[in-house]
mmCIF file of C-alpha atoms in Angstrom:
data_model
loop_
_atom_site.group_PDB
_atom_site.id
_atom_site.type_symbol
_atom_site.label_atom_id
_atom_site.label_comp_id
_atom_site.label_asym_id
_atom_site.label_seq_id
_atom_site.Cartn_x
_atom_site.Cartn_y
_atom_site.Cartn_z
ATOM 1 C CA UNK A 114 118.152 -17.028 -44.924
ATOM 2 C CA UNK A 115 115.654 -15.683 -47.103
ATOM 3 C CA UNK A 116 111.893 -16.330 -46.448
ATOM 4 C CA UNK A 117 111.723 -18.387 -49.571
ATOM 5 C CA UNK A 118 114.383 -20.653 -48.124
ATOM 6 C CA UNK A 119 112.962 -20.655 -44.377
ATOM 7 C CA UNK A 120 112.248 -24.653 -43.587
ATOM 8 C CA UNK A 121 112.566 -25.680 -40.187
ATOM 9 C CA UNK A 122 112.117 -29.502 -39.937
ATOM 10 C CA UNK A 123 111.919 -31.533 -36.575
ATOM 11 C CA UNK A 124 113.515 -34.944 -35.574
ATOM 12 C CA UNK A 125 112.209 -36.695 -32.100
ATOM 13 C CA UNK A 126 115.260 -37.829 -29.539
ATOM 14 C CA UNK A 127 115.004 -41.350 -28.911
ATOM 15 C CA UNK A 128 114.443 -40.910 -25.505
ATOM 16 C CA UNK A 129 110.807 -40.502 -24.164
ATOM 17 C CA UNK A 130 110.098 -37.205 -22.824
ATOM 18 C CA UNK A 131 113.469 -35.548 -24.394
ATOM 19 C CA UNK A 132 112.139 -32.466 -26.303
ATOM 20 C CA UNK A 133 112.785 -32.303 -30.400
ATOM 21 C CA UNK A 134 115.263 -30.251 -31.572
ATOM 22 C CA UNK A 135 114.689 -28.213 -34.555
ATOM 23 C CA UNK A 136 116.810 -29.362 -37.699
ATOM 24 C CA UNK A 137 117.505 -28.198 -41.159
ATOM 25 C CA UNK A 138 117.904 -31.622 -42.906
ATOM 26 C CA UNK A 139 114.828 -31.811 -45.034
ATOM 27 C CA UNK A 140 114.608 -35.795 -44.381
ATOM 28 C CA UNK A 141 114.039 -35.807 -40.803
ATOM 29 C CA UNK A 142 110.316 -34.978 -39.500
ATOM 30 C CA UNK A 143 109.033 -34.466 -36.115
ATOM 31 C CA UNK A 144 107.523 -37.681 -34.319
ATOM 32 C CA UNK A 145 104.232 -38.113 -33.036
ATOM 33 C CA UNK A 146 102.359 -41.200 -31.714
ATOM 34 C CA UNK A 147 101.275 -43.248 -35.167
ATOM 35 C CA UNK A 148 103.753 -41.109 -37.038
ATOM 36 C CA UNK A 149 105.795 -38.670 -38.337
ATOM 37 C CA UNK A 150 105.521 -35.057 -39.881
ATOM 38 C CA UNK A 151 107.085 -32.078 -41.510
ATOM 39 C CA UNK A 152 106.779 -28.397 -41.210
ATOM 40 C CA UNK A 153 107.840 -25.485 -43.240
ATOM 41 C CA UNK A 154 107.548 -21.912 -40.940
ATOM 42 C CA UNK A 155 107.431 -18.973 -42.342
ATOM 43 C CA UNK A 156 109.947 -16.034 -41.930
ATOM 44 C CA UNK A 157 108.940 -12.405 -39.961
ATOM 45 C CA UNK A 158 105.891 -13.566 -38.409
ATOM 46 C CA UNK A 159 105.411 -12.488 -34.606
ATOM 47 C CA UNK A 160 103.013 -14.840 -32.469
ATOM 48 C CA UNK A 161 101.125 -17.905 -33.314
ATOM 49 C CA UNK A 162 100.054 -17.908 -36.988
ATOM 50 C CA UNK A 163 97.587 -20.218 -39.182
ATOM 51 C CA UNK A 164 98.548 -23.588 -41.079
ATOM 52 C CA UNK A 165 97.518 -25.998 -43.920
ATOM 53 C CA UNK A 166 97.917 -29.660 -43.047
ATOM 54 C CA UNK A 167 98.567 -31.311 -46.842
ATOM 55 C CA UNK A 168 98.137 -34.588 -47.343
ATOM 56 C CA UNK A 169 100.258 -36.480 -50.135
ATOM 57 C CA UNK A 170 98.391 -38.677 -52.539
ATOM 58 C CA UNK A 171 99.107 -41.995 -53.456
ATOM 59 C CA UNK A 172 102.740 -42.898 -53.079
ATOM 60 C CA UNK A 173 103.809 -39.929 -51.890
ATOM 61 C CA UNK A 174 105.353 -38.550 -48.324
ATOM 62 C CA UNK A 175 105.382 -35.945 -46.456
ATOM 63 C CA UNK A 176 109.222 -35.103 -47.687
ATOM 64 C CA UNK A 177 108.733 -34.312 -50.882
ATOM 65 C CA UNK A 178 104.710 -32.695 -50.724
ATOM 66 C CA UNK A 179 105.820 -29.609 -48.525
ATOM 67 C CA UNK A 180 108.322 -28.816 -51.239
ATOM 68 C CA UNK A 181 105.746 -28.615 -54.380
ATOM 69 C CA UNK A 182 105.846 -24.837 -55.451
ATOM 70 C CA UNK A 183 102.065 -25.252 -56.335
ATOM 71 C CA UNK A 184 100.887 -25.669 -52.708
ATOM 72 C CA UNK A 185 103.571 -24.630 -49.706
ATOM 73 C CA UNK A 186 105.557 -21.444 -51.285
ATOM 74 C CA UNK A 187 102.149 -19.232 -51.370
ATOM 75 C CA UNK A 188 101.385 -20.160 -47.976
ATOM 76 C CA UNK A 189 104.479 -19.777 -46.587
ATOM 77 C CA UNK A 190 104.952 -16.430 -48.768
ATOM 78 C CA UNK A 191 101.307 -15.093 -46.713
ATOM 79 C CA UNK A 192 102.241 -15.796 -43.395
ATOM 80 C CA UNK A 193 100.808 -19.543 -42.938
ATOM 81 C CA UNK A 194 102.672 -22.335 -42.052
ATOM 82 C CA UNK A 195 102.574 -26.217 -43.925
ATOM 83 C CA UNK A 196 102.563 -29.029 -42.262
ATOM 84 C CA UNK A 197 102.854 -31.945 -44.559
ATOM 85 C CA UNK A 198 102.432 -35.618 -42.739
ATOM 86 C CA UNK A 199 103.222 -38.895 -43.839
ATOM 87 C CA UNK A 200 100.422 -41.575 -44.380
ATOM 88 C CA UNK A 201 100.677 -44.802 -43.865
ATOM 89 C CA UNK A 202 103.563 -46.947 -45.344
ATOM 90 C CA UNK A 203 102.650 -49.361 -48.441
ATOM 91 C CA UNK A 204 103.578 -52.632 -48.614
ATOM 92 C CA UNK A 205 103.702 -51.966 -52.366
ATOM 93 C CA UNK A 206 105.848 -49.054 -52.749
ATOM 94 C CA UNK A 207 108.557 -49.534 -49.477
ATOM 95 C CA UNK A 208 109.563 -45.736 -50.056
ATOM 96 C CA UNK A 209 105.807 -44.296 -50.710
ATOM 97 C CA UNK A 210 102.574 -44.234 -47.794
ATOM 98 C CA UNK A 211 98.941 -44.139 -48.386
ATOM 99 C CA UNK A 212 95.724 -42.662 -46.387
ATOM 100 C CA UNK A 213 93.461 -45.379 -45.017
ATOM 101 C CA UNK A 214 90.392 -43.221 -45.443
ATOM 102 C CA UNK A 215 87.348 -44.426 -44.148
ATOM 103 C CA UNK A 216 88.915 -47.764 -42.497
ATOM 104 C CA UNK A 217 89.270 -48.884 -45.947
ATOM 105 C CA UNK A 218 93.064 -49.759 -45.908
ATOM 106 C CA UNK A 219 94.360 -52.741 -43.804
ATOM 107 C CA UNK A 220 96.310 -50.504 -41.584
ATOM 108 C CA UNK A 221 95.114 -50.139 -37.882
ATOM 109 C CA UNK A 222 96.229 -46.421 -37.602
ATOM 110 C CA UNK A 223 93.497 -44.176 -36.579
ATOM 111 C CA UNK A 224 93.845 -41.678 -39.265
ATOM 112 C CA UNK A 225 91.736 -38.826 -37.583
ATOM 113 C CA UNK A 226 93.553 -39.467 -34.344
ATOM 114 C CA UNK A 227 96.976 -39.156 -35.688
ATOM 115 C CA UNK A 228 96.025 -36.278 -37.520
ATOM 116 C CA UNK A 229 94.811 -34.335 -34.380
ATOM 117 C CA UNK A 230 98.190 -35.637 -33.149
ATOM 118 C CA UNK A 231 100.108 -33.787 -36.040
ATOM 119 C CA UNK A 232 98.544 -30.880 -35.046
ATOM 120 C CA UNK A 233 98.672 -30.746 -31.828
ATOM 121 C CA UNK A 234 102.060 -31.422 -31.668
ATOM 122 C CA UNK A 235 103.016 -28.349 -33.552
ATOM 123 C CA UNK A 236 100.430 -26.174 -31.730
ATOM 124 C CA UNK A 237 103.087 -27.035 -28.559
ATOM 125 C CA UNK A 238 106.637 -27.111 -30.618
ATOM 126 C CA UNK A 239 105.704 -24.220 -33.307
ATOM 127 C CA UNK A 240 103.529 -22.136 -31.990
ATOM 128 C CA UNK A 241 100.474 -22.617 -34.341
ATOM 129 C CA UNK A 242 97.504 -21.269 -33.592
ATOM 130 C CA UNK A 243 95.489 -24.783 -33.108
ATOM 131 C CA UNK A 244 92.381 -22.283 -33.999
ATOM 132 C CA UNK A 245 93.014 -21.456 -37.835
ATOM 133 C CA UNK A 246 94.439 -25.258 -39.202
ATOM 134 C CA UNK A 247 93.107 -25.694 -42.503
ATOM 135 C CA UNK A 248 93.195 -30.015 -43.827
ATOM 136 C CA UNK A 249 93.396 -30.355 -47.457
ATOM 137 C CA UNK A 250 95.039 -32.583 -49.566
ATOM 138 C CA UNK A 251 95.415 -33.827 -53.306
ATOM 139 C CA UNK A 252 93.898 -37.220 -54.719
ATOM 140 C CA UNK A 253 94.446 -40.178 -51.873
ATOM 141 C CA UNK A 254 94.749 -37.080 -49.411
ATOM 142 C CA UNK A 255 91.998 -35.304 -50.535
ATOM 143 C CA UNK A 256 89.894 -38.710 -49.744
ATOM 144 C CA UNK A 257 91.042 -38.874 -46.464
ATOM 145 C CA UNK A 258 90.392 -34.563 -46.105
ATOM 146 C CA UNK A 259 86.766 -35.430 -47.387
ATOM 147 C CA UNK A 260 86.038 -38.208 -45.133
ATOM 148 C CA UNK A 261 87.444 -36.067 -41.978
ATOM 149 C CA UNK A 262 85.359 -33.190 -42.915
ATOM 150 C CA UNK A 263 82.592 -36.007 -42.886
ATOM 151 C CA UNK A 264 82.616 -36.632 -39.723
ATOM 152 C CA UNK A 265 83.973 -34.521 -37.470
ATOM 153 C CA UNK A 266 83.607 -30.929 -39.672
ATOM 154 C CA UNK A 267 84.839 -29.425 -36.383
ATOM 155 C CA UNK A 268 88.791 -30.969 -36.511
ATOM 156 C CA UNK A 269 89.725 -28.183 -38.592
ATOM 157 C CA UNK A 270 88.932 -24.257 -39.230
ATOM 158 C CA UNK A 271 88.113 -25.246 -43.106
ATOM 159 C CA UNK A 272 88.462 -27.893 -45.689
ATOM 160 C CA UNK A 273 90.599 -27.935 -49.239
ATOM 161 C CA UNK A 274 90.274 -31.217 -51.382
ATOM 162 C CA UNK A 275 91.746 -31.497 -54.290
ATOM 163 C CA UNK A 276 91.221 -33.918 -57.274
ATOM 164 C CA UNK A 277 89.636 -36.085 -54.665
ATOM 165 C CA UNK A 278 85.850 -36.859 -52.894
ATOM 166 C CA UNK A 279 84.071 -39.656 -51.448
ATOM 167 C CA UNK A 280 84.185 -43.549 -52.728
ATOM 168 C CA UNK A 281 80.813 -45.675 -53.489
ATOM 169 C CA UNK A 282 78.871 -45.771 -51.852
ATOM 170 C CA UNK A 283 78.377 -42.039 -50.698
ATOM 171 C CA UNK A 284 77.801 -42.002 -47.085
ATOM 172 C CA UNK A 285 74.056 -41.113 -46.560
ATOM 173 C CA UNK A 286 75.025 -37.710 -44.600
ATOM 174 C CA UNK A 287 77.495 -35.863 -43.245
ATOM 175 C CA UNK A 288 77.950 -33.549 -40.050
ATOM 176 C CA UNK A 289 77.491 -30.100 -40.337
ATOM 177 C CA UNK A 290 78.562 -27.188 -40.111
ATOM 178 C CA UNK A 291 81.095 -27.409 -42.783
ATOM 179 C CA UNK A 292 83.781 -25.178 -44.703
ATOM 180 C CA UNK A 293 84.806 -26.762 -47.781
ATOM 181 C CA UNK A 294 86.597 -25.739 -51.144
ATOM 182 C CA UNK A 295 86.709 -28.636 -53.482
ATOM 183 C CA UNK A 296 88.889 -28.319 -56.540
ATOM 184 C CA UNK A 297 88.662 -30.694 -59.357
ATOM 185 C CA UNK A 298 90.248 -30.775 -62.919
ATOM 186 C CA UNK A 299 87.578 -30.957 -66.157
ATOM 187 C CA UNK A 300 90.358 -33.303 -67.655
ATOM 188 C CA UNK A 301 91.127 -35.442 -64.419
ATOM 189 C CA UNK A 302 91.040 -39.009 -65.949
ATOM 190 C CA UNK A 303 92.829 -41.005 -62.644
ATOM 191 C CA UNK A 304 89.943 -39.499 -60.388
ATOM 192 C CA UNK A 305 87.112 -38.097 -63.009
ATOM 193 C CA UNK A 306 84.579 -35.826 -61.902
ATOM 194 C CA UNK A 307 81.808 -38.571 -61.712
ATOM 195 C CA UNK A 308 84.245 -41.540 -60.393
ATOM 196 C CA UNK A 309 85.350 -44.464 -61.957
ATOM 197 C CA UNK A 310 85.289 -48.148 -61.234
ATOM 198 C CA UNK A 311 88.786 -50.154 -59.763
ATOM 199 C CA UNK A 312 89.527 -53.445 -59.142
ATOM 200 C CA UNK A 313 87.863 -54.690 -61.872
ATOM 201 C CA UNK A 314 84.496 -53.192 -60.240
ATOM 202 C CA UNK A 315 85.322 -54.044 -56.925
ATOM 203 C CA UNK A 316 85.930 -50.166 -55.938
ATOM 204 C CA UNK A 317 84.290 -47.362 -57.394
ATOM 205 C CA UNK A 318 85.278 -43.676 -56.668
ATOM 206 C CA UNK A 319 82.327 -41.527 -55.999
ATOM 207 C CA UNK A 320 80.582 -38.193 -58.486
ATOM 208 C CA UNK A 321 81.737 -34.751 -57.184
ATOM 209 C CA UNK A 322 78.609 -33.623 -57.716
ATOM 210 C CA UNK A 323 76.460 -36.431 -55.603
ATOM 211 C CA UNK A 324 79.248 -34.967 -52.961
ATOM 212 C CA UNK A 325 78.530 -31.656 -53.141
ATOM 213 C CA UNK A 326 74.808 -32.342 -52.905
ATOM 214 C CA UNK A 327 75.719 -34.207 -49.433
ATOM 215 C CA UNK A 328 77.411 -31.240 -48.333
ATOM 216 C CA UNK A 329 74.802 -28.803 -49.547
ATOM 217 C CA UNK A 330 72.486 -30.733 -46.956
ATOM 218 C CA UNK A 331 74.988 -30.810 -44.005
ATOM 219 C CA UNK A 332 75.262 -27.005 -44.747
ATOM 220 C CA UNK A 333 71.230 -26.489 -45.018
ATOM 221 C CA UNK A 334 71.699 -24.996 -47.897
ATOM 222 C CA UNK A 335 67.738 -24.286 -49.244
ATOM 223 C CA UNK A 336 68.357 -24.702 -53.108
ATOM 224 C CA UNK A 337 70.761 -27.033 -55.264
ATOM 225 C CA UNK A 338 71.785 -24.685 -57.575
ATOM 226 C CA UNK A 339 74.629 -22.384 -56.982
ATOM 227 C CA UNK A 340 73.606 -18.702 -55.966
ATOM 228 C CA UNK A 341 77.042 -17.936 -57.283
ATOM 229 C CA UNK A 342 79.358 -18.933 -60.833
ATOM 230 C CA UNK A 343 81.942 -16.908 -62.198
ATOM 231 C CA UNK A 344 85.498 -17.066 -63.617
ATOM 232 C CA UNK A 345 88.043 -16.243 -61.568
ATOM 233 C CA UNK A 346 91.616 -16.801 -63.374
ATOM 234 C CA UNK A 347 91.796 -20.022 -64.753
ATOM 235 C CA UNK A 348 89.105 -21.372 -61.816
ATOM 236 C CA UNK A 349 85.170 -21.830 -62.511
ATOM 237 C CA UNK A 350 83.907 -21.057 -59.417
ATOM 238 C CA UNK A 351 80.462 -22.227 -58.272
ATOM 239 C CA UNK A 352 79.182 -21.083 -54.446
ATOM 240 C CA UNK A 353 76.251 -21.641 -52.323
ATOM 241 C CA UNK A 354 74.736 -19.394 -49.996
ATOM 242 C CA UNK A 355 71.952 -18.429 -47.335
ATOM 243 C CA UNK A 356 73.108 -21.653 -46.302
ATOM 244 C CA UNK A 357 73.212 -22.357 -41.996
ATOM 245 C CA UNK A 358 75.207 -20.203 -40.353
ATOM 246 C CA UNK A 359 79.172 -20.549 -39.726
ATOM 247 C CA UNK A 360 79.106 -23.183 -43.321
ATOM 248 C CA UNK A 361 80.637 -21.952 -46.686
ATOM 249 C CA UNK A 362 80.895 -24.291 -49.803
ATOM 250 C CA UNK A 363 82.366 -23.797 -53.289
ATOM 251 C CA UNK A 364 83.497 -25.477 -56.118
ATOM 252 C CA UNK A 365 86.102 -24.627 -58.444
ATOM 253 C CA UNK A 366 86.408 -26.225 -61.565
ATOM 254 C CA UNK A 367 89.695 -26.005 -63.448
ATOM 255 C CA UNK A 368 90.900 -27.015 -67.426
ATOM 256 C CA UNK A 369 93.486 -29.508 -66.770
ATOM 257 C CA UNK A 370 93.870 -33.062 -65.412
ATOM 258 C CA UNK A 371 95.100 -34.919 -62.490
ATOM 259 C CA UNK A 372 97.045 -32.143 -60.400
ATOM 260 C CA UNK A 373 97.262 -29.576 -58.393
ATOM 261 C CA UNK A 374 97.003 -26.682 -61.222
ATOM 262 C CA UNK A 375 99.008 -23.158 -61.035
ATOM 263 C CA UNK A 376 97.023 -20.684 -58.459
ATOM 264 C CA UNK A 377 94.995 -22.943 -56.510
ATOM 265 C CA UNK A 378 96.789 -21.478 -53.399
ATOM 266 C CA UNK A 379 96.391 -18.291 -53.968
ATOM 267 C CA UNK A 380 92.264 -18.909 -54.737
ATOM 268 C CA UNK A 381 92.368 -20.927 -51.106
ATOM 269 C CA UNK A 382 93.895 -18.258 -49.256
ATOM 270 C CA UNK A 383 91.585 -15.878 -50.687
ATOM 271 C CA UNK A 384 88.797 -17.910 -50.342
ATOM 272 C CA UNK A 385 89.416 -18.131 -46.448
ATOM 273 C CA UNK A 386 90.484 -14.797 -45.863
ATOM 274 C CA UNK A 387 87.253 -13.869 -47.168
ATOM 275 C CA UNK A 388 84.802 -16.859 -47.328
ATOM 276 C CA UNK A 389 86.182 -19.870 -45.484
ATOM 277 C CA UNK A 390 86.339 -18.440 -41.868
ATOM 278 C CA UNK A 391 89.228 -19.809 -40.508
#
């Protein structure tokens, strides 16, 4: 099996306290109290090794988000591992699952607390080092991502939302310290940069920028405007420093629309290996 093809997916035994086996049928995931999960592994790696959590957006699962080529082959291809949960089911969409962030779904799950579930549940059946988990996520996931890193910054080594920030109103401040990489398109019309209004007015996404001003203030960053900007492939890439220690914060701005665009892994693993401190 070549590492390109290296999945290893988990299925719970019905019985309580009967460990998982491992099993190559992409449809099965690995159990975990308020859920279920799946996990690509990468090939010839020795010892525990880092992960990205991704969470789906809107309608999506778990299945079919650790296959897209955009986000899980470059991980797996350096080393990491992808761990790709499932949100909560819809009533709408009986095949598709949502993210409740910010206890604004009608679902009781404790997002958070099924998310430190996910992980540590592979930390124990994988081997991943619990220490370097990254959370990101694309649209509905990148909500939830941004409302973890909110409030409880410490969950996770570093946070990667894409096309996706807070809802109106803004929370008034978040905890600090922080790592954070939010990527946004300049074309994005389901989740523009400065929100848009849903429900016929009833919801209203929030600004990107209003966001990263929140997180420039968890951070303690001293000035608003970036001490960095440059292109780096397709990516505009705006960064604050001489922020508080252990915090890092960027923004990368891409031409394109609603998506995860080509290379946004590569920036993220870049970004952490040299910025993001995980």
């Amino acid at each position: 099996m070549t590492r390109r093809k290296s999945w290893m997916l988990c299925a719970a035994l019905a019985l309580a306290g009967t460990p998982a086996a491992a099993c190559p049928d992409p449809a099965l995931a690995c159990q975990v109290k308020g859920g279920a999960y799946h996990i690509a592994l990468p090939e010839g790696t020795t010892g525990p090794v880092p992960a990205l959590i991704w969470l789906h957006g809107l309608g999506g699962s778990g299945a079919s988000s650790i296959r897209a080529a955009t986000v899980a082959q470059p991980f797996l291809d350096r080393g990491w591992a992808v761990i790709a949960p499932n949100g909560s089911p819809m009533t709408t969409r009986p095949s598709g699952y949502r993210w409740n962030f910010s206890g604004r779904g009608d679902d009781p799950r404790d997002e958070a607390a099924f998310l430190d579930a996910v992980r540590a549940d592979a930390v124990a059946r994988f081997g991943i080092d619990g220490a370097r988990v990254v959370l990101g996520g694309f649209s509905n996931g990148a909500f939830m991502a941004t409302y973890v890193a909110c409030d409880t910054p410490e969950a996770f080594a570093a946070y990667v939302p894409v096309a996706g920030t807070f809802w109106r109103p803004h929370p008034e401040s978040c905890q600090g310290p922080v790592r954070l990489l939010q990527t946004h398109g300049w074309r994005d019309t389901t989740v523009p940069l400065e929100g848009r209004p849903l429900r016929g007015g009833r919801a209203l996404q929030g600004n990107v920028f209003e966001a990263l001003g929140i997180w420039r203030a968890a951070n303690g960053c001293p000035r608003p405007d970036a001490s960095f900007s440059a292109r780096e492939g397709s990516f505009l890439l705006r960064r604050w420093s001489g922020c508080a220690p252990g915090t890092a914060l960027e923004f990368a701005l891409f031409d394109g629309g609603h998506t995860v665009p080509e290379g946004w892994a590569d920036l993220v693993l870049d970004w952490i290996e040299t910025r993001g401190g995980s």
